[in-house]
Short mmCIF file of C-alpha atoms in Angstrom, two decimals:
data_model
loop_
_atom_site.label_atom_id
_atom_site.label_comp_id
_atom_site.label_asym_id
_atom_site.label_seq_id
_atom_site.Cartn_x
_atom_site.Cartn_y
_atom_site.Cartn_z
CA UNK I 145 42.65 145.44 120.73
CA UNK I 146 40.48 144.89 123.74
CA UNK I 147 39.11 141.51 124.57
CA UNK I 148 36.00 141.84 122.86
CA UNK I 149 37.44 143.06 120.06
CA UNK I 150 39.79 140.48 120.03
CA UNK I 151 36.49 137.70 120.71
CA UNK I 152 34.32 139.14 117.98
CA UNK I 153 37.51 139.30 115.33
CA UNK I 154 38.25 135.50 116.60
CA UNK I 155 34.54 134.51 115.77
CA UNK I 156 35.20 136.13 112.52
CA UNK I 157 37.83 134.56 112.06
CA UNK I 158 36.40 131.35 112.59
CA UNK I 159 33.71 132.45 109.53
CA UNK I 160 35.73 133.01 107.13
CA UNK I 161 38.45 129.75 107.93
CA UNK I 162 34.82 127.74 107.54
CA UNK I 163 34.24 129.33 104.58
CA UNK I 164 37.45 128.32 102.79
CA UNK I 165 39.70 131.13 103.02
CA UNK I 166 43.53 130.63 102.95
CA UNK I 167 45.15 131.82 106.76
CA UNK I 168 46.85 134.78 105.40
CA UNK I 169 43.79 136.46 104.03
CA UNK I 170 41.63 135.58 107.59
CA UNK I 171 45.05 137.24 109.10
CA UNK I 172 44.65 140.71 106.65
CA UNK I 173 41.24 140.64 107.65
CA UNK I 174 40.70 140.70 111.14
CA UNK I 175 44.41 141.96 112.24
CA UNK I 176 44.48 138.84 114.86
CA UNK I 177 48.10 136.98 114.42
CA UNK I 178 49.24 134.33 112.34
CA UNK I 179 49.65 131.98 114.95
CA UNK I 180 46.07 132.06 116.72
CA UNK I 181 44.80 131.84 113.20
CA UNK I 182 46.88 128.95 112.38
CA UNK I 183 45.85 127.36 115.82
CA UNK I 184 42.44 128.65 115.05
CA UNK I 185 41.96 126.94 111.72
CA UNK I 186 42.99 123.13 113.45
CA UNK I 187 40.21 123.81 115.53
CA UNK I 188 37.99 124.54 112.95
CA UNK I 189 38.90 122.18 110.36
CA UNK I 190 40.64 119.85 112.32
CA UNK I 191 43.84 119.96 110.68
CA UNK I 192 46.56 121.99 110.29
CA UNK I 193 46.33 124.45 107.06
CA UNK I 194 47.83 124.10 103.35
CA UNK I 195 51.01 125.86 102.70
CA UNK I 196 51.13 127.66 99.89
CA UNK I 197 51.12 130.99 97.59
CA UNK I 198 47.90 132.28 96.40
CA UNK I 199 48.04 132.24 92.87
CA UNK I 200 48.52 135.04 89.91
CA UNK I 201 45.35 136.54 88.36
CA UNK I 202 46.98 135.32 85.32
CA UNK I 203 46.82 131.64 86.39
CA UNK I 204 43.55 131.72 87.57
CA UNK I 205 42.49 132.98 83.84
CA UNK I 206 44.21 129.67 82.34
CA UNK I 207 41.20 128.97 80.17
CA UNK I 208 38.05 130.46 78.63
CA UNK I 209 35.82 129.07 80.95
CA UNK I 210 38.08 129.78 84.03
CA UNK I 211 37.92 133.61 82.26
CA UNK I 212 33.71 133.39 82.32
CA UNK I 213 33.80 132.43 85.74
CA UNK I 214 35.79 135.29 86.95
CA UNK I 215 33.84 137.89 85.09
CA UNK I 216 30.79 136.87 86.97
CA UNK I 217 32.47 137.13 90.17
CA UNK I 218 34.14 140.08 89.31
CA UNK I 219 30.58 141.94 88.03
CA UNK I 220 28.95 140.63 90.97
CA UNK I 221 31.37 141.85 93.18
CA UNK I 222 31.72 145.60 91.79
CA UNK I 223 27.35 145.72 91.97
CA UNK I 224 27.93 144.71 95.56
CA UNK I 225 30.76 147.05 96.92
CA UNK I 226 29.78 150.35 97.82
CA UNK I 227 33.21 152.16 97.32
CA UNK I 228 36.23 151.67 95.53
CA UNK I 229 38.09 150.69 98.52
CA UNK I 230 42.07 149.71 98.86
CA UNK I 231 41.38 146.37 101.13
CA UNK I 232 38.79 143.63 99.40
CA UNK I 233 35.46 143.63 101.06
CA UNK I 234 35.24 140.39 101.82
CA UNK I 235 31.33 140.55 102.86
CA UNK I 236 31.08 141.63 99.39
CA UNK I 237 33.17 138.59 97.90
CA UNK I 238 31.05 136.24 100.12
CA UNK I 239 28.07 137.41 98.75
CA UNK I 240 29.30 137.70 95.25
CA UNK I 241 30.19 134.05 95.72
CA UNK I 242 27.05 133.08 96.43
CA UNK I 243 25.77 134.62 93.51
CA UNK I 244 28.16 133.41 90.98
CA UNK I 245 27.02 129.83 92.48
CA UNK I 246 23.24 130.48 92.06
CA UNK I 247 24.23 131.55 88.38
CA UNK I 248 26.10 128.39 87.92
CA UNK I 249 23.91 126.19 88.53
CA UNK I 250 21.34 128.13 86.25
CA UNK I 251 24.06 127.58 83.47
CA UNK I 252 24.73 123.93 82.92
CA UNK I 253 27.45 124.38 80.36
CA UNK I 254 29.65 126.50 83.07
CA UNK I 255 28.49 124.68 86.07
CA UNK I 256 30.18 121.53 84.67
CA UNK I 257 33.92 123.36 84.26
CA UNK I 258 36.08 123.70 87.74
CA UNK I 259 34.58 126.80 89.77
CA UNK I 260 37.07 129.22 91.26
CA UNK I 261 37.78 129.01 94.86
CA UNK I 262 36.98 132.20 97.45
CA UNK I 263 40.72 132.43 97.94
CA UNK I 264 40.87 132.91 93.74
CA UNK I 265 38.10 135.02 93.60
CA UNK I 266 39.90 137.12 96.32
CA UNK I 267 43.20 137.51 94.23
CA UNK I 268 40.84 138.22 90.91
CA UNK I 269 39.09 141.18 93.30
CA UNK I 270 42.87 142.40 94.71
CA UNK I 271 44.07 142.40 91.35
CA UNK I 272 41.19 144.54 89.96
CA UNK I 273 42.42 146.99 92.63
CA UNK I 274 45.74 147.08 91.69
CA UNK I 275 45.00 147.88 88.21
CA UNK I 276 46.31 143.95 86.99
CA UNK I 277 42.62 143.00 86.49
CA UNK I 278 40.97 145.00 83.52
CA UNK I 279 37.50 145.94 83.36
CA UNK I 280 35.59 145.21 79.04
CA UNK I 281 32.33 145.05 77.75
CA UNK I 282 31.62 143.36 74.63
CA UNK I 283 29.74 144.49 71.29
CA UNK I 284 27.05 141.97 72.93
CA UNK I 285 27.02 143.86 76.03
CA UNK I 286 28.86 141.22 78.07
CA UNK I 287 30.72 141.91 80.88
CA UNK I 288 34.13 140.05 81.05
CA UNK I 289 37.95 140.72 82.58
CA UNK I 290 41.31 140.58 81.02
CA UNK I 291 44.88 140.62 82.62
CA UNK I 292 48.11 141.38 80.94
CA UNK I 293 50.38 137.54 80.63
CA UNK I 294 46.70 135.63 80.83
CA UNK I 295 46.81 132.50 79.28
CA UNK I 296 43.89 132.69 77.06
CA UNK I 297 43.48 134.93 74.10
CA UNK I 298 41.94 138.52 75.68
CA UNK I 299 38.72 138.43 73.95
CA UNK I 300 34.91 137.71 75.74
CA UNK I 301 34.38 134.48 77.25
CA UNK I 302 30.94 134.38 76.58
CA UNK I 303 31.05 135.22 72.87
CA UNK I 304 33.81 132.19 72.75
CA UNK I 305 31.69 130.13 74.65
CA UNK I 306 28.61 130.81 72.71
CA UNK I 307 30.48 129.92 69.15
CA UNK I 308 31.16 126.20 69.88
#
């Protein structure tokens, strides 16, 4: 990597720590090593980073609403990508973030309930790639995920939602 390579991945870099993502994603990203992202990051946020696993997709989908608010991600996501590729697109998740964030706060029953994190949203998107994260559709045309061990019963969100 020349040194404007290595600048413009480091201003990446800097992007995507500002925008919440964990180290070792910002690392996959831009290829730049752990340590100058690590250093990086305490520059940026002005402490050190939070240790820690990413979580399972299964975790994430620990309740019904938790399950809602990954199937907008996820739909948002898939109507931004423009190939089925092996790495996430994380210019994609950004801007499917923003969406799903837009259509919370249009939905006051959803936007109350804990959002999902980027780094979340990232494992959802990984997962769906790996085959963990299922794709469904609904008898009312929703759009919704499942994944096999999820905590909640695999049925829509929305049409559970909608019933109490």
């Amino acid at each position: 990597m020349n040194l404007l390579q290595k600048s413009s991945q480091t201003l990446r870099a800097a992007e995507l720590i500002k925008y919440g993502f964990k180290t070792n994603i910002v690392v996959q990203d831009t290829g730049l090593s752990s340590n100058l992202i690590r250093t990086l990051y305490k520059e940026v946020q002005g402490e050190s980073p939070k240790a820690g696993q990413l979580p399972s997709p299964a975790s994430i989908l620990s309740t019904i609403q938790s399950l809602a608010h990954a199937s907008i991600v996820i739909e948002n996501y898939i109507e931004l990508v423009e190939s089925d590729t092996v790495r996430v697109d994380i210019n994609a998740l950004i801007q499917a973030n923003k969406l799903y964030q837009l259509i919370l706060k249009k939905n006051r029953e959803l936007e109350l309930t804990k959002q999902l994190t980027i780094n979340e949203c990232w494992v959802l998107i990984r997962g769906l790639q790996a085959k963990q994260v299922k794709i469904h559709h609904c008898d009312n045309g929703h759009f919704y995920i499942t994944t096999p061990r999820q905590r909640t019963l695999p049925i829509c969100p929305f049409c559970q939602l909608h019933q109490h």
